[in-house]
Coordinates of C-alpha atoms in Angstrom, one line a residue:
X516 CA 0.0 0.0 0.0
X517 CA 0.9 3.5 -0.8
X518 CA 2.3 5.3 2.0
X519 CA -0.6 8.4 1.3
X520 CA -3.2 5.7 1.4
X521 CA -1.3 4.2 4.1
X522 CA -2.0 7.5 6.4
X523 CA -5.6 7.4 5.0
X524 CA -6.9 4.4 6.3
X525 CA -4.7 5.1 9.6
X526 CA -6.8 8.4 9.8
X527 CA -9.8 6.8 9.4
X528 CA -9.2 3.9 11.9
X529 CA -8.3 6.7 14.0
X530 CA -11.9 8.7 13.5
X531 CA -14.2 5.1 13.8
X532 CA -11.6 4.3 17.4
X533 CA -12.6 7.6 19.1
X534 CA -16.4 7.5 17.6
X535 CA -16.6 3.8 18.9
X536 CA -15.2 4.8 23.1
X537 CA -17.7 7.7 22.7
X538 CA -20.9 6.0 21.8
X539 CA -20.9 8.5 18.8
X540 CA -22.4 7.5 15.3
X541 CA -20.7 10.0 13.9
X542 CA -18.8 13.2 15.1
X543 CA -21.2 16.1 16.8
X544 CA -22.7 18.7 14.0
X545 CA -21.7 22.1 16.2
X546 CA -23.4 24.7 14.5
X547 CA -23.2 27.4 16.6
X548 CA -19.4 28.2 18.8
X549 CA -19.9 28.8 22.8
X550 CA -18.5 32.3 23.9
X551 CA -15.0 32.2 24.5
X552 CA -15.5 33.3 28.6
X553 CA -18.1 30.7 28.9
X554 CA -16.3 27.9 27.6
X555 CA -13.1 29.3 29.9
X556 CA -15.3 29.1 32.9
X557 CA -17.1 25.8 32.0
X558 CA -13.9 24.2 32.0
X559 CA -12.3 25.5 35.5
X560 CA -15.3 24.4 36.5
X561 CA -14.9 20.9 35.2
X562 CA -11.2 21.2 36.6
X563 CA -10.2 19.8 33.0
X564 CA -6.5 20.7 33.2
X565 CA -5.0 24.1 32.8
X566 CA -6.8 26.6 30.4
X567 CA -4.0 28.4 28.2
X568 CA -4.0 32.5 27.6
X569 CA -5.4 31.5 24.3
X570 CA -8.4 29.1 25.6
X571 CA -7.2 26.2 25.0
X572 CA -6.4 23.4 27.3
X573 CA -3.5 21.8 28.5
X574 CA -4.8 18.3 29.9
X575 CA -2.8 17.3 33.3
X576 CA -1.0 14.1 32.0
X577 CA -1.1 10.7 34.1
X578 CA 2.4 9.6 35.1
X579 CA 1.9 7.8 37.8
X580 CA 0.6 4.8 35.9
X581 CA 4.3 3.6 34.7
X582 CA 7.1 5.9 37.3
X583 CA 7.1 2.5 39.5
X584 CA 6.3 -0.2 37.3
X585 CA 8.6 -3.5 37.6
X586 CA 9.0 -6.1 35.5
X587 CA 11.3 -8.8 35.2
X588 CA 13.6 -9.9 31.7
X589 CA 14.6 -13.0 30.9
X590 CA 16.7 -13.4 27.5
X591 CA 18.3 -16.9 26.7
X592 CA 21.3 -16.5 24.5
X593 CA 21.9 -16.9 21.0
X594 CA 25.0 -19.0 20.8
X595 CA 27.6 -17.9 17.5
X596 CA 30.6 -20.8 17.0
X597 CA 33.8 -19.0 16.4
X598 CA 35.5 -19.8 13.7
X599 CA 39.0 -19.1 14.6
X600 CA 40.7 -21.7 16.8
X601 CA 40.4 -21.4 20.2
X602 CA 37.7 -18.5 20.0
X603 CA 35.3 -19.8 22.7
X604 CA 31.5 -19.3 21.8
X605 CA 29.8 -15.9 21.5
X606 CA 26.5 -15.3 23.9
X607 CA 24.1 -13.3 22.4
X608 CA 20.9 -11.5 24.1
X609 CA 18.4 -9.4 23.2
X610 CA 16.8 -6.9 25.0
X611 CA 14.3 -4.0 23.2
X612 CA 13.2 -1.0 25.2
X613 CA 10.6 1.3 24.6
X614 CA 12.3 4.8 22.9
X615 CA 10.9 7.6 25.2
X616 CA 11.2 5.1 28.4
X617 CA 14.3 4.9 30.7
X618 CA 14.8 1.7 32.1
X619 CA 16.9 1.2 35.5
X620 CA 18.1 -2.2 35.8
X621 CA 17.7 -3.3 39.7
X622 CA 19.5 -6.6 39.7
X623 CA 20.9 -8.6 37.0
X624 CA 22.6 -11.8 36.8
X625 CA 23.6 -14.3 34.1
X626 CA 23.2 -18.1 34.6
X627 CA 25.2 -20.5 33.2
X628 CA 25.4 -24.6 34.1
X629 CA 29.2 -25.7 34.4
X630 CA 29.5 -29.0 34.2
X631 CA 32.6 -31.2 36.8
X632 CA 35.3 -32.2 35.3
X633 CA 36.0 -35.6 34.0
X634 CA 38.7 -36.0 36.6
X635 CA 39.1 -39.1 38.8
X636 CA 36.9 -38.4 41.8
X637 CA 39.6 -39.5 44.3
X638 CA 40.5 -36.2 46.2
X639 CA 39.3 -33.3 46.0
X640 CA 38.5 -31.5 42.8
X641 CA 40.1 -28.3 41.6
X642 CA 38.5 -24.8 41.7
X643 CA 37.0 -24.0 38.2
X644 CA 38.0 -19.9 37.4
X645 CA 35.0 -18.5 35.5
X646 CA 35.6 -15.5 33.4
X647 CA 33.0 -13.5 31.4
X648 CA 34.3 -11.1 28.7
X649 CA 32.5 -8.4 26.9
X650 CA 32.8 -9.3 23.1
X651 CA 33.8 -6.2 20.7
X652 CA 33.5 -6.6 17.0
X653 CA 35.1 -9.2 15.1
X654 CA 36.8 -12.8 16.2
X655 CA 40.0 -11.2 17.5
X656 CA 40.4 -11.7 21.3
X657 CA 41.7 -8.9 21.8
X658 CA 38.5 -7.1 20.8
X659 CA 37.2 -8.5 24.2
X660 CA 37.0 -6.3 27.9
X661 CA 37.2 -8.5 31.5
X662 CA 33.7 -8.1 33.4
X663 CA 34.2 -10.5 36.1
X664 CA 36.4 -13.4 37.4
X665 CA 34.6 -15.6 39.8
X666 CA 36.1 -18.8 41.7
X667 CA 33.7 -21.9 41.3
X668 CA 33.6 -25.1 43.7
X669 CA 32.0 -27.6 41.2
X670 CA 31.5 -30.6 43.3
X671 CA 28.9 -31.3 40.9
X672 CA 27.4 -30.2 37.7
X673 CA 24.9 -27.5 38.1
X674 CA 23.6 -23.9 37.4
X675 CA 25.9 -20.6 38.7
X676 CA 25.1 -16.9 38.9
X677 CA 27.0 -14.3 38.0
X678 CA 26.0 -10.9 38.5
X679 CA 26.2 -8.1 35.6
X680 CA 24.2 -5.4 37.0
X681 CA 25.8 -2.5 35.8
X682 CA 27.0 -4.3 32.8
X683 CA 23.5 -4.4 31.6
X684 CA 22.4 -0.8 32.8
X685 CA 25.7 0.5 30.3
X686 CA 24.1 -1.3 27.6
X687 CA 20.4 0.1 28.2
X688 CA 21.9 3.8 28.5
X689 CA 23.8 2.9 25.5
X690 CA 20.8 1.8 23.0
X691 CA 22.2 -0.7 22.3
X692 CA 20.1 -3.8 21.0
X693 CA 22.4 -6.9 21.0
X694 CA 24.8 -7.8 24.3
X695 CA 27.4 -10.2 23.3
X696 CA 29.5 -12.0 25.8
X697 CA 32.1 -14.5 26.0
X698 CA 32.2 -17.1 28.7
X699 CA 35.3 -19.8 30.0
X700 CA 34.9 -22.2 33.1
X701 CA 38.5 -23.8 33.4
X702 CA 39.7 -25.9 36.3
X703 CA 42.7 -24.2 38.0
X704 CA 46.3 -25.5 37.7
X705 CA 44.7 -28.1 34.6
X706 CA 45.5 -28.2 31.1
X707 CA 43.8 -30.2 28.3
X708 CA 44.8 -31.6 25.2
X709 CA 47.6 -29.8 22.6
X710 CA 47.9 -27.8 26.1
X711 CA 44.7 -26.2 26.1
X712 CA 41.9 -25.9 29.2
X713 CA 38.5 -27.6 28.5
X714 CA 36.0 -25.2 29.1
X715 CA 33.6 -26.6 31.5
X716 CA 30.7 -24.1 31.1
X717 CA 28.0 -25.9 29.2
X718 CA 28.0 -24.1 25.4
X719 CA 28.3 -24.6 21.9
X720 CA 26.6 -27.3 19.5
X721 CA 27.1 -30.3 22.4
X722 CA 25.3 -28.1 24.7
X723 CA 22.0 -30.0 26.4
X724 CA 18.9 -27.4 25.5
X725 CA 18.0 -27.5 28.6
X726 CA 21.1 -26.2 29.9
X727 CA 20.8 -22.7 27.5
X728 CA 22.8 -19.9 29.0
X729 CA 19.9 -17.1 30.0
X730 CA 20.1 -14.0 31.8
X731 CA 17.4 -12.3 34.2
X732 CA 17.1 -8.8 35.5
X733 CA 14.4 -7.2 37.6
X734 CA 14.2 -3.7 35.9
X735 CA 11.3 -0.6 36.7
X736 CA 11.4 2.6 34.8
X737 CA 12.4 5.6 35.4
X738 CA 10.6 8.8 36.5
X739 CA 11.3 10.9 33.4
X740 CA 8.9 13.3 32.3
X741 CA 10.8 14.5 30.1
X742 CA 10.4 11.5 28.3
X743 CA 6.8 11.1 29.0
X744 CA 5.6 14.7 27.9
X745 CA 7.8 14.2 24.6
X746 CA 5.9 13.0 21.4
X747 CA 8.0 9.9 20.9
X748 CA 9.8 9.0 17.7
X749 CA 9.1 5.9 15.4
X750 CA 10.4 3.1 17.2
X751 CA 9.3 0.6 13.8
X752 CA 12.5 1.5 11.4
X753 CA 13.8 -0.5 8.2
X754 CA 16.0 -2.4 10.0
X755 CA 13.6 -3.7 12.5
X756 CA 11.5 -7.0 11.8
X757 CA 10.7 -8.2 15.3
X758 CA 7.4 -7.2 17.2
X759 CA 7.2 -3.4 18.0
X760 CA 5.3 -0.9 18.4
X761 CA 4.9 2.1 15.6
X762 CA 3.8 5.7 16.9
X763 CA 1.0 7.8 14.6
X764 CA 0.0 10.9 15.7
X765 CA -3.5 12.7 14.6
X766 CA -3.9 16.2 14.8
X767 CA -7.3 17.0 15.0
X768 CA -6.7 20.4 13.5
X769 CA -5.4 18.5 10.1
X770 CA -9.2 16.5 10.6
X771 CA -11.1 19.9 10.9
X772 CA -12.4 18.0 14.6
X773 CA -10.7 21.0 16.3
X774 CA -14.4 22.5 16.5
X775 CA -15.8 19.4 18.9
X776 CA -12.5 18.2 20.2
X777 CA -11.3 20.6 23.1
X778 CA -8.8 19.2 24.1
X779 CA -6.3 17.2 23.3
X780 CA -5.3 19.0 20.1
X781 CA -4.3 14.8 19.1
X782 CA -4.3 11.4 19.5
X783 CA -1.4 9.3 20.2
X784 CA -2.6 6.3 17.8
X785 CA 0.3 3.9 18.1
X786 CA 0.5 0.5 16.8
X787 CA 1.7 -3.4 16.8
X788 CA 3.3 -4.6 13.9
X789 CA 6.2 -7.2 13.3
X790 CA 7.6 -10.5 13.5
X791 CA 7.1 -13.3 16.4
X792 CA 9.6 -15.6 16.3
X793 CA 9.7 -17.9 18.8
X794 CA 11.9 -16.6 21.3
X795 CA 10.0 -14.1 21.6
X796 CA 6.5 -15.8 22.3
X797 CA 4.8 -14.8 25.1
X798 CA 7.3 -11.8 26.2
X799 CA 6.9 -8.0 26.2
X800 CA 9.5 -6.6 23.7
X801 CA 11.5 -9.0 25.2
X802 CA 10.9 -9.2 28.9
X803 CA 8.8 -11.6 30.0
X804 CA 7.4 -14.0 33.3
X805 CA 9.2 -16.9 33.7
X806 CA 6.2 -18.9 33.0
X807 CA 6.4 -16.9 29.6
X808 CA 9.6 -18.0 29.1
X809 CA 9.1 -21.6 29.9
X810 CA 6.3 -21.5 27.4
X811 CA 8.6 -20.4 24.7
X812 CA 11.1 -23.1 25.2
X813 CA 9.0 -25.2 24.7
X814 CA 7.9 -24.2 21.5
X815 CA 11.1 -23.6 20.1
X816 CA 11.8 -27.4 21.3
X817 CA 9.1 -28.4 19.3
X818 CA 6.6 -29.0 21.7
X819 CA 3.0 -28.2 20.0
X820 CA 1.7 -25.6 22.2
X821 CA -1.4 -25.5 20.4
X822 CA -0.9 -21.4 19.9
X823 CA 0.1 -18.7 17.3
X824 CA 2.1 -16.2 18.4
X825 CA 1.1 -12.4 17.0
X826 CA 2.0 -9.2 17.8
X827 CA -0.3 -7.6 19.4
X828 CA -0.5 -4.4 22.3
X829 CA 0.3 -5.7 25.9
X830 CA -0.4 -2.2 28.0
X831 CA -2.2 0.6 26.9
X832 CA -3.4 4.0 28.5
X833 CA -6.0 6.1 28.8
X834 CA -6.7 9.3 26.7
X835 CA -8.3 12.3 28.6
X836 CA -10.4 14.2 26.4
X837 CA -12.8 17.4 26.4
X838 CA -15.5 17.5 23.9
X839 CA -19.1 18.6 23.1
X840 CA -21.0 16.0 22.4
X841 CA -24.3 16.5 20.1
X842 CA -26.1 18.6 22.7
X843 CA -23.3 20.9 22.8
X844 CA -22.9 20.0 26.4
X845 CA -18.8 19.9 27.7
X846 CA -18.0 16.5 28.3
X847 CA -14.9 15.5 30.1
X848 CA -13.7 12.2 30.3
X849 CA -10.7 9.7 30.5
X850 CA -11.4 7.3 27.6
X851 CA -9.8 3.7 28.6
X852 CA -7.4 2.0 26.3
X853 CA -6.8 3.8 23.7
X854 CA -3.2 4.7 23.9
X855 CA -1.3 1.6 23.2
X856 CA 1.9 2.0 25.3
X857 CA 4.0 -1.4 24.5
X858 CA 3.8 -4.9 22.3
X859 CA 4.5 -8.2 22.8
X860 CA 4.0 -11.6 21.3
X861 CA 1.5 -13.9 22.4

């Protein structure tokens, strides 16, 4: 579709959406215009938000909603096999945040299953030295920066933490969209063959499913209302494919509804639109429950969870509007849901 006729039929969506919440058949008919003082006094009255020098309104907008809300991530890695030798496997994770939304990470941590060595068990085993890298562009090791060292007691094989708080907070301040990290798990003191350390951290193409890398984080966002009172950008570019969410802005000036329509002067309507793959069923951008996340593994195992995953809104908003309706009365009212706020997959 043509990207005039594209803005067309979003115009027209947007008309039918607002008629629907209203219980209007069609827009009011205002034939005759209230006196300018009235209407100023009418809407103190109504406490409708701040009335401008010019008699228009500035609606008081409703923050609180999203200042404390918390939500837990969970991204399992996408696991690249280096092709130069001794390059150990590339972790790759995805995490999407909403442009216009400033995200503080609370607690993060990466989990990984190390497996005991195949040692003798007779005595005790050696310490296994973890190290987790941050991975720069290209194969080259030295493209690679130190996050963490961590001394392991294996006794057993089994799942470890390791904590990357402000690893990931650098990356969401950054905009970044893809965190790639190296991992080794080596036991202390032993070498392998041709005199290299087997890496004991489960990764790589013999790598039990069930045993993916992931990584969690308990996040919230920010109170920024900077952000919030800003008309966001389009977050839907060329180069993105995955679920999203795609902002369209009506001016009701540009609709001539300026005459019935108070206040706001437009409406926010944003959209879903993408691709689901399966690691992203059943997750918000990318953050997600952990039954969520369970639910996707098990699709991308190729369990029949008898469901399609779309695209489609996950948390919307209210719009406050001011209006006269077809008696020329002043109606104020917060319409519910019309302002979608982020997607997800189902």
């Amino acid at each position: 579709m043509e990207k005039d006729s594209e803005q067309r039929l979003l115009v027209e969506i947007a008309k039918q959406q607002i008629l629907n919440k209203l219980h209007l058949k069609e827009r009011p008919n205002i034939t005759s215009t209230v006196p300018r003082a009235a209407l100023i006094t009418a809407l103190r009255k109504l406490h409708a938000g701040r009335v401008r020098p010019d008699g228009t309104i500035e609606l008081e907008m409703k923050i609180n909603d999203t200042k404390d809300q918390g939500y837990e991530m969970v991204s399992f890695a996408e696991i690249d096999e280096m092709d130069t030798t001794g390059a150990q496997p590339r972790l790759t994770f995805q995490f999407l945040q909403e442009q216009g939304h400033s995200i503080q990470v609370l607690q993060s941590a990466l989990w990984l299953y190390v497996r005991s060595s195949d040692a003798p068990n007779s005595g005790p085993r050696p310490t296994v030295t973890a190290h987790i890298y941050l991975s720069g562009p290209g194969e080259s090791c030295s493209n690679r920066t130190l996050l963490l060292e961590k001394i392991l007691d294996v006794q057993k094989s089994n799942w470890y933490t390791f904590p990357i708080t402000h690893t990931l907070q650098a990356f969401m301040d950054g905009g970044q969209r893809l965190l790639q990290l190296e991992v080794t798990c080596t036991e202390t003191g032993v070498a392998g063959e041709n005199g290299v350390s087997q890496n004991l951290c489960e990764l790589g193409k013999t790598m039990d499913m069930a045993h993916q890398p992931f990584m969690v984080a308990q996040v919230r966002l920010r109170e920024d209302h900077k952000h919030v009172l800003q008309k966001r950008s389009l977050q839907c570019g060329d180069d993105v494919t995955v679920c999203c969410k795609k902002d369209f802005y009506v001016k009701f000036k540009d609709i001539q509804w300026q005459d019935w329509i108070i206040a706001p002067e437009g409406y926010h309507m944003n959209y879903c639109m993408g691709q689901c793959p399966q690691a992203l069923a059943g997750s918000p951008g990318i953050a997600s429950s952990f039954h969520a996340t369970v639910f996707s593994q098990l699709k991308a195992n190729g369990i029949n969870t008898a469901v399609s995953s779309c695209c489609v809104p996950i948390q919307r908003r209210p719009l406050s509007m001011v209006y006269f309706n077809s008696q020329h009365s002043i109606v104020k009212t917060d319409v519910p849901d019309m302002i979608v706020e982020s997607c997800g997959c189902t």
